[in-house]
Short mmCIF file of C-alpha atoms in Angstrom, two decimals:
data_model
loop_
_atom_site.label_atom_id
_atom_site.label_comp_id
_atom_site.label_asym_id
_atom_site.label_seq_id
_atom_site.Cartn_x
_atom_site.Cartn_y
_atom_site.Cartn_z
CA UNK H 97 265.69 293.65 133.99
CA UNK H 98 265.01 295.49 137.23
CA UNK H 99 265.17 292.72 140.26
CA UNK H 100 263.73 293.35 143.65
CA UNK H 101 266.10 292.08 146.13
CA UNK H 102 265.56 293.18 149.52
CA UNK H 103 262.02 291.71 150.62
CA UNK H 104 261.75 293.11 154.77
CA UNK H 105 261.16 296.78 153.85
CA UNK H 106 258.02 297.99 152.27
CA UNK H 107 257.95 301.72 151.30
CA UNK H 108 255.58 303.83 149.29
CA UNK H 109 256.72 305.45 145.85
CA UNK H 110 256.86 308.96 146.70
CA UNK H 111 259.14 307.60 150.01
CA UNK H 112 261.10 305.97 147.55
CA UNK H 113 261.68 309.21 145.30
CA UNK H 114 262.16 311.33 148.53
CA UNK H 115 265.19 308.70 149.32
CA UNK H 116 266.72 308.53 146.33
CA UNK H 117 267.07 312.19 146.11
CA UNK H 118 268.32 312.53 149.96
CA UNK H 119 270.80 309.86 148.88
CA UNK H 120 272.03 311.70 145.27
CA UNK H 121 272.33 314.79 146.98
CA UNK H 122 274.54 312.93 149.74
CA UNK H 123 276.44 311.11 147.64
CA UNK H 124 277.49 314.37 145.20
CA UNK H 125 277.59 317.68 146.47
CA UNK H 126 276.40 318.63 142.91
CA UNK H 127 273.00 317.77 142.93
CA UNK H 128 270.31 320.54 143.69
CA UNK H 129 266.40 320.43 143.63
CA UNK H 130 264.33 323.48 142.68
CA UNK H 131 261.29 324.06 141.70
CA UNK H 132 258.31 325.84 142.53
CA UNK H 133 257.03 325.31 145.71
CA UNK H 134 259.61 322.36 145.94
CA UNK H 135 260.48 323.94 149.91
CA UNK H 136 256.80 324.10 150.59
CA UNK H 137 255.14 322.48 153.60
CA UNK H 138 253.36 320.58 151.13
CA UNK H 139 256.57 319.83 149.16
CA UNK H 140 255.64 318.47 145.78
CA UNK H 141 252.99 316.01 147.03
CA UNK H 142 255.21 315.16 149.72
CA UNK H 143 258.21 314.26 147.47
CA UNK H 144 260.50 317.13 148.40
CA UNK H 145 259.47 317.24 152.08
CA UNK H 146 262.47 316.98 154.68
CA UNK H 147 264.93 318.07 151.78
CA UNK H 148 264.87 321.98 152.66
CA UNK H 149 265.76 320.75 156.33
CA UNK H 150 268.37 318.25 155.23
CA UNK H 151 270.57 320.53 152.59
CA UNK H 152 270.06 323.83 153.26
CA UNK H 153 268.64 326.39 150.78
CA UNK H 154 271.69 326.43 148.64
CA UNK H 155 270.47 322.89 147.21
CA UNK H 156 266.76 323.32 147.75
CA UNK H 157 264.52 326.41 146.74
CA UNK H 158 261.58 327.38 144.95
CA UNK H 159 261.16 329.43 142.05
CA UNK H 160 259.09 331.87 140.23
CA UNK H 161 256.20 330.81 137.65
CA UNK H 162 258.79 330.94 134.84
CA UNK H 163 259.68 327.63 133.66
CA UNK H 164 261.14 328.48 130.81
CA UNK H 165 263.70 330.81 132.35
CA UNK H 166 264.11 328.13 135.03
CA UNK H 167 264.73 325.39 131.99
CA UNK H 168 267.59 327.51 131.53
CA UNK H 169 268.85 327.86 134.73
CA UNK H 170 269.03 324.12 135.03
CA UNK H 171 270.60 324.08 131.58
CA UNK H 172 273.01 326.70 132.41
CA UNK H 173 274.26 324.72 136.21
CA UNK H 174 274.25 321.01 134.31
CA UNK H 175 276.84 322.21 131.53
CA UNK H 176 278.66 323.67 134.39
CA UNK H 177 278.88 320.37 135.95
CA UNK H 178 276.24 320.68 138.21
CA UNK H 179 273.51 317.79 138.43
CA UNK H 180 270.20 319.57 138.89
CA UNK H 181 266.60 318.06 139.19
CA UNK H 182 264.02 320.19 138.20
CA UNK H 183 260.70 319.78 139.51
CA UNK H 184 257.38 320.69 137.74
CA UNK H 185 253.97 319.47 139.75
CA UNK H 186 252.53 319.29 136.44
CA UNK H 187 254.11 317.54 132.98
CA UNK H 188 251.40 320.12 131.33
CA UNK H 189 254.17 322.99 132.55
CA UNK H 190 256.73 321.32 130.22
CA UNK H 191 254.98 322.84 127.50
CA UNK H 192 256.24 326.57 128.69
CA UNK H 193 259.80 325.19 128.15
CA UNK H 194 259.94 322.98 124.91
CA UNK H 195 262.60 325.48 123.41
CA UNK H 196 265.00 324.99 126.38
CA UNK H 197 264.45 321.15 126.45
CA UNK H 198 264.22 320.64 122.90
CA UNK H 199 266.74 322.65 121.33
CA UNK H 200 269.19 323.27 124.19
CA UNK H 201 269.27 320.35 126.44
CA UNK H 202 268.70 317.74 124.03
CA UNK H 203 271.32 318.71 121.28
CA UNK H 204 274.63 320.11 123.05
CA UNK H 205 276.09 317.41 123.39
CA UNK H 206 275.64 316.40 120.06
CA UNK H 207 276.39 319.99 118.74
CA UNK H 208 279.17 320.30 120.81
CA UNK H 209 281.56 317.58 119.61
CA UNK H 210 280.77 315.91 123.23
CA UNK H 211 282.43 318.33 124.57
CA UNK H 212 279.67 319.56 126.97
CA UNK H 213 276.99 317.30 128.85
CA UNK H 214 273.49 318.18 130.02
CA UNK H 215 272.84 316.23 133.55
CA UNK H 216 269.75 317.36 134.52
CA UNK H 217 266.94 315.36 135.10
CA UNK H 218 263.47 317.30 135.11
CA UNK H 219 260.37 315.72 137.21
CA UNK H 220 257.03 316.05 136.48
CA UNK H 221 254.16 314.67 137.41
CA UNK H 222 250.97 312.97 134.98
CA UNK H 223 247.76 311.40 135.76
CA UNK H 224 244.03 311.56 136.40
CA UNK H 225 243.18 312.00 139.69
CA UNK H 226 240.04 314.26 141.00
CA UNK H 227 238.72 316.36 137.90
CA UNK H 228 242.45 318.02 137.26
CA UNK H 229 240.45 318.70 133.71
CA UNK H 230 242.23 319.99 129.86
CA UNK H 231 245.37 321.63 131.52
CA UNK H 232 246.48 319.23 134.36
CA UNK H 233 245.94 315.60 133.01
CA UNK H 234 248.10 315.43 130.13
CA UNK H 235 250.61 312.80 129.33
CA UNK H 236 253.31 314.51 126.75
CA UNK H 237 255.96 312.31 127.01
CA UNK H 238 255.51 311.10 123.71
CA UNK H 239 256.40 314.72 122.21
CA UNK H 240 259.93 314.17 123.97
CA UNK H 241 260.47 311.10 123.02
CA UNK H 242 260.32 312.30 119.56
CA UNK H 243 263.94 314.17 120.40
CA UNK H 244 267.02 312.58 120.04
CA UNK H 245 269.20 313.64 122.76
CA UNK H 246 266.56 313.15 125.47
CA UNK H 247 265.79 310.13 127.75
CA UNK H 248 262.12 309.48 129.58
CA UNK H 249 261.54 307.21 131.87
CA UNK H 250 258.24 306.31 133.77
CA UNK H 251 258.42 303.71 136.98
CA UNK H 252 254.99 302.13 137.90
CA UNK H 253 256.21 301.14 141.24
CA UNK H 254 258.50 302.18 144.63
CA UNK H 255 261.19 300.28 143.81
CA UNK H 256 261.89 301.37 139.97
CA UNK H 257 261.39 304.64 141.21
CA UNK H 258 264.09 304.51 143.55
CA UNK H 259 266.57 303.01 141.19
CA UNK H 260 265.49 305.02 138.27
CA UNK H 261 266.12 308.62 139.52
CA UNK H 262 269.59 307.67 140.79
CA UNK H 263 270.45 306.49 137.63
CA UNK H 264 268.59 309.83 135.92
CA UNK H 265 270.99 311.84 138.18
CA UNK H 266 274.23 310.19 137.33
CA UNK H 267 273.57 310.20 133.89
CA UNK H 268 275.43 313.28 131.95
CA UNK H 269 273.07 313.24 129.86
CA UNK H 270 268.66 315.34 130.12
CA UNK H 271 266.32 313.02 131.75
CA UNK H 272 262.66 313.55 131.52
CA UNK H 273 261.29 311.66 134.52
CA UNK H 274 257.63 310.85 134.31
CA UNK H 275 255.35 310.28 138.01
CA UNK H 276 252.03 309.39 137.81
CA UNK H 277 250.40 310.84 141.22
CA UNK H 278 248.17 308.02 141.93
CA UNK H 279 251.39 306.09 142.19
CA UNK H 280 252.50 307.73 144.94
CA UNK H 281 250.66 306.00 147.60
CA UNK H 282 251.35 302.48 145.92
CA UNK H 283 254.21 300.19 147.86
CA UNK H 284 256.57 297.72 147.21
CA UNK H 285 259.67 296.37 148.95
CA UNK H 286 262.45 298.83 148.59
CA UNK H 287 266.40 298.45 149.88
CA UNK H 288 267.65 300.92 151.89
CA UNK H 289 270.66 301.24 150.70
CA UNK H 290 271.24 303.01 147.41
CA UNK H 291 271.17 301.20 144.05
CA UNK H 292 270.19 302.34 140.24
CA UNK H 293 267.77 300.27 138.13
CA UNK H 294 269.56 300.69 134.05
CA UNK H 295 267.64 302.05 131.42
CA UNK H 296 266.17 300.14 128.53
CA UNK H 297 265.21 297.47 130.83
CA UNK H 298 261.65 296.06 130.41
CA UNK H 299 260.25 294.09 132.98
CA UNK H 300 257.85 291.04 132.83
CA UNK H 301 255.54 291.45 135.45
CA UNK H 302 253.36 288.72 135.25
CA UNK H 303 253.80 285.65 132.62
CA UNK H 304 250.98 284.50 130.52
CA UNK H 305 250.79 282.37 127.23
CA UNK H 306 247.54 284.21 125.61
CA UNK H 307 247.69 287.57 124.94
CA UNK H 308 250.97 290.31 126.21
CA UNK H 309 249.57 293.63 127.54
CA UNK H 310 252.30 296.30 128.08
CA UNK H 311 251.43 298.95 130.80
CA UNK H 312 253.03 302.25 130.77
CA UNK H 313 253.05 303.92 134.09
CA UNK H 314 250.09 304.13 136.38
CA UNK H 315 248.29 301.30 133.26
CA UNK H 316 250.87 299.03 134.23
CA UNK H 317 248.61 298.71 137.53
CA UNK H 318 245.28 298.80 135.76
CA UNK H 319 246.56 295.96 133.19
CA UNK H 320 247.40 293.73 136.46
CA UNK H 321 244.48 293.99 137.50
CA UNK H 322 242.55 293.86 134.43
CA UNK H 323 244.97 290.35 133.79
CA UNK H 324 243.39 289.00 136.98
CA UNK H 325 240.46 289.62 135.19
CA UNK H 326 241.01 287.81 132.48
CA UNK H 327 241.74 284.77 134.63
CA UNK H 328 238.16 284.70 135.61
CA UNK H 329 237.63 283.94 132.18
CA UNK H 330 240.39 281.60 132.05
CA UNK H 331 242.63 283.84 129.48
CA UNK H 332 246.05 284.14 131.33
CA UNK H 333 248.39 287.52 129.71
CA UNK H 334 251.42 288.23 130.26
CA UNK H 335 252.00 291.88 131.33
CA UNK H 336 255.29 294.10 131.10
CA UNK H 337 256.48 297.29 132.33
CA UNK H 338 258.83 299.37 129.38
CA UNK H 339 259.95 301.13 132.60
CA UNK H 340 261.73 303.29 130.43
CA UNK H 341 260.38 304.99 126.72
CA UNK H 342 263.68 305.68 125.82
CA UNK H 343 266.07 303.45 125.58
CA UNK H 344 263.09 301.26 124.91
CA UNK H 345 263.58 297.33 125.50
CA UNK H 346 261.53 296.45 122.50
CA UNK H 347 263.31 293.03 122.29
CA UNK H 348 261.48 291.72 125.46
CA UNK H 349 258.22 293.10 124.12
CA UNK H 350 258.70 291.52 120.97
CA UNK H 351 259.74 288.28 122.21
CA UNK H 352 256.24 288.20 125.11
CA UNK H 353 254.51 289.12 121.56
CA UNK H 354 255.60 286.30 119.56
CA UNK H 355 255.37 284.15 122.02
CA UNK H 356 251.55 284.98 122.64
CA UNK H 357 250.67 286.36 119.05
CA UNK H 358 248.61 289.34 120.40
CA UNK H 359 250.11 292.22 121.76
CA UNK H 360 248.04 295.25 123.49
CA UNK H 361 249.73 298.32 124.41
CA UNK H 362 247.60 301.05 126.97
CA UNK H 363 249.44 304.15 127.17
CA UNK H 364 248.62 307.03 129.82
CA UNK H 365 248.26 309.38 126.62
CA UNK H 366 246.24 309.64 123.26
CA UNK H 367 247.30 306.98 121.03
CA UNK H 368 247.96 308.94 117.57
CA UNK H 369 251.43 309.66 117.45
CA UNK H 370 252.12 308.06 120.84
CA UNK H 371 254.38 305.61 122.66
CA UNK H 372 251.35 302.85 122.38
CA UNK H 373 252.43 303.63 118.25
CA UNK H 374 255.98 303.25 118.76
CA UNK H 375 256.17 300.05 120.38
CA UNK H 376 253.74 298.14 118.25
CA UNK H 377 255.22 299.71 115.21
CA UNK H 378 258.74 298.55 117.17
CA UNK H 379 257.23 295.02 117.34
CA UNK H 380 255.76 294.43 114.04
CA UNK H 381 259.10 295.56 112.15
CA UNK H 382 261.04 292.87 114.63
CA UNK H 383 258.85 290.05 114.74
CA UNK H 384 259.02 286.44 112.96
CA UNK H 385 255.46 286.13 112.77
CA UNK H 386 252.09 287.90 112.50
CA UNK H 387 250.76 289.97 115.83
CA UNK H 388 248.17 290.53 115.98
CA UNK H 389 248.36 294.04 117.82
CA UNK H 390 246.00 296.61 119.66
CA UNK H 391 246.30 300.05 121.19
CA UNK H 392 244.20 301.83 123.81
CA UNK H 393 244.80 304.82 125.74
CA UNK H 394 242.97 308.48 126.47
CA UNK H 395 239.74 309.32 124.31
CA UNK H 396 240.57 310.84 121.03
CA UNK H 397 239.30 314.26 122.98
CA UNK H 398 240.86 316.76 125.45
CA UNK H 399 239.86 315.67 129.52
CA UNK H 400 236.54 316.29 131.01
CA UNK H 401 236.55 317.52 134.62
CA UNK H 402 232.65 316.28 134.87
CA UNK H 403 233.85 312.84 137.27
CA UNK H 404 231.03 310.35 134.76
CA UNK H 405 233.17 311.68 131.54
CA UNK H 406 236.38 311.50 133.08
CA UNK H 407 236.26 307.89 134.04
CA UNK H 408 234.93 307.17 130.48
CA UNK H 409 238.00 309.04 129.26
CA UNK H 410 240.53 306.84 130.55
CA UNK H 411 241.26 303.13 129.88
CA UNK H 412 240.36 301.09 133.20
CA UNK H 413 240.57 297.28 134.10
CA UNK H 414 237.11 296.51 132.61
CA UNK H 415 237.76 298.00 129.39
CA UNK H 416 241.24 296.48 129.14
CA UNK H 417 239.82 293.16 130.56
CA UNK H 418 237.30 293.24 127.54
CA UNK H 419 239.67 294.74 124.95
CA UNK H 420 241.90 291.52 125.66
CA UNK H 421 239.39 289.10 125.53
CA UNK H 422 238.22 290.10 122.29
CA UNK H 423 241.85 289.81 120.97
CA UNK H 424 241.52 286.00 122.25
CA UNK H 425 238.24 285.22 121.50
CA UNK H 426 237.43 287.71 118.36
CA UNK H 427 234.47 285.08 117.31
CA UNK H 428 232.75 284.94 120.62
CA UNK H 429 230.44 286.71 122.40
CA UNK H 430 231.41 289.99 124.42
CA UNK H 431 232.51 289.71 127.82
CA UNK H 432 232.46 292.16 130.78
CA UNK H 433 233.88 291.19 134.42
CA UNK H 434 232.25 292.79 137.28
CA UNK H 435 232.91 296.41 137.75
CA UNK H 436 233.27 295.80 141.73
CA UNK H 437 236.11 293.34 141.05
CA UNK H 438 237.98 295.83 139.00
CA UNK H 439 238.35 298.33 141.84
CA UNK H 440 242.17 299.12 142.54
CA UNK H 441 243.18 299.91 146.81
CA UNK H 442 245.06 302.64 145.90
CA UNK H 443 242.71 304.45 143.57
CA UNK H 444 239.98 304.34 147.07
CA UNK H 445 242.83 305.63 149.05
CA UNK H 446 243.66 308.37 147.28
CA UNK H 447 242.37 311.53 148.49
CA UNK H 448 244.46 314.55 146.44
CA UNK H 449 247.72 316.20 147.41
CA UNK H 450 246.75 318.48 149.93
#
């Protein structure tokens, strides 16, 4: 479990990301960032920004629009024993490189006798945000999970992120590290000093006796909320961050579960096929006793840009808020909280990348 020890310094998540890659790259001469536009004023959202100025081109650079070349190229420096992070603004752009990341990175070291490691870590970015529409919303980390060989991770908040990408960069092993971009403004108390959260580390957010809601990414925000919801109605669930896919910490999950007896899982992704389907399926094989066990995530259809359908598309703190409920109370009445206390600060703030 991830602890936050260092309560006077408060520091937004793509801060935190910026910092842990300043510190990598200080710490090991190996590690290099590239991607497109990584060197641009704009820098990734801000998350490369001071990097270019700090290392020199050697270690930072952009690239052409070839990410699957690139994929290689990363590939390629990692079995050399370098330790590069590639950068993709979108995870959509992943899809332009599945052969490199699914047969290449994933499997030499397996193939190889391990002989040769893989220690890249590739970045790339999820989430609704202002009408990014079919091509730049997607959530496909579930497709990589599928792959032995490959690790995802997704921090909700500043100081996982931190922690997580060091340990992504020292690990000799691919890394698929998932940002949601309305996390970026989000804060949280954050050390200076360098540290790594582990892998396979769920953490209990919030404690509750009624119902356990696991958050992935950005939802681990919206259940929070939603669970102060639910207090209005004097339900009280327990919420937990995975924090990483895999290694998954389905133990913790399982024991919140059994304690509770319901367990709903809201994914940033569709639901067939997806991680909200592996960790109920990694609950109900584990548990002592019945759960009783819900999903919810994107609508079973690709994303609107039209700003009415896109809210609809995506689970929110209402809709979570009313999905618990219902697991708690199946043989009363529906309940809805009010909309205006379901707004979340950082979803007002937020204002795009550019």
């Amino acid at each position: 479990m991830s602890t936050q020890t260092d309560p006077g310094r408060v520091l937004t998540y793509v801060d935190a990301l910026r910092e842990a890659q300043a510190q990598e790259m200080a710490r090991d001469d190996n590690v290099f960032v590239f991607g497109l536009d990584v060197d641009d004023h704009r820098a990734i959202q801000g998350s490369t920004r001071g990097l270019l100025e700090a290392f020199g081109p050697d270690r930072v650079f952009t690239t052409p629009l070839s990410e699957d070349a690139m994929t290689g190229v990363a590939i390629g420096a990692a079995m050399a024993g370098m330790r590069p992070i590639h950068v993709h603004i979108r995870m959509d752009f992943l899809m332009l490189c599945m052969n490199q990341l699914v047969n290449m990175a994933a499997k030499s070291h397996y193939m190889y006798g391990g002989q040769v490691s893989v220690p890249m870590v590739v970045r790339c970015m999820i989430g609704k945000s202002w009408g990014q529409g079919a091509q730049h919303s997607q959530g496909l980390y579930s497709m990589l999970m599928h792959v032995p060989g490959l690790k995802v991770v997704a921090p909700s908040n500043a100081y996982d992120v931190k922690g997580c990408l060091a340990t992504a960069v020292r690990d000799n092993n691919p890394v698929i590290f998932v940002e949601h971009r309305l996390l970026y403004s989000t804060e949280a108390c954050v050390p200076e000093e360098s540290y790594t959260v582990p892998f396979g580390q769920a953490r209990t957010v919030r404690q509750g006796d009624a119902v356990t809601i696991v958050g992935v990414s950005n939802m681990l925000v919206e259940c929070l909320r939603a669970a102060e919801l639910l207090v209005e109605a004097g339900i009280e669930a327990e919420v937990i961050d995975p924090v990483s896919l895999v290694p998954l910490d389905i133990e913790t999950i399982t024991a919140s579960a059994g304690r509770t007896g319901r367990l709903l899982v809201v994914d940033n992704a569709w639901t067939n096929c997806g991680a909200s389907a592996e960790i109920v399926a990694g609950v109900v094989e584990r548990a002592s006793r019945p759960v009783m066990a819900r999903r919810m995530g994107y609508a079973p259809v690709t994303c609107p840009t039209t700003p009415v359908l896109e809210e609809a598309f995506y689970p929110n703190p209402v809709t979570i808020a009313m999905k618990a409920n219902e697991m708690v109370r199946p043989d009363m009445a529906a309940w809805q909280p009010d909309p205006e206390h379901a707004r979340l600060a950082h979803q007002t703030q937020f204002r795009g990348p550019f």
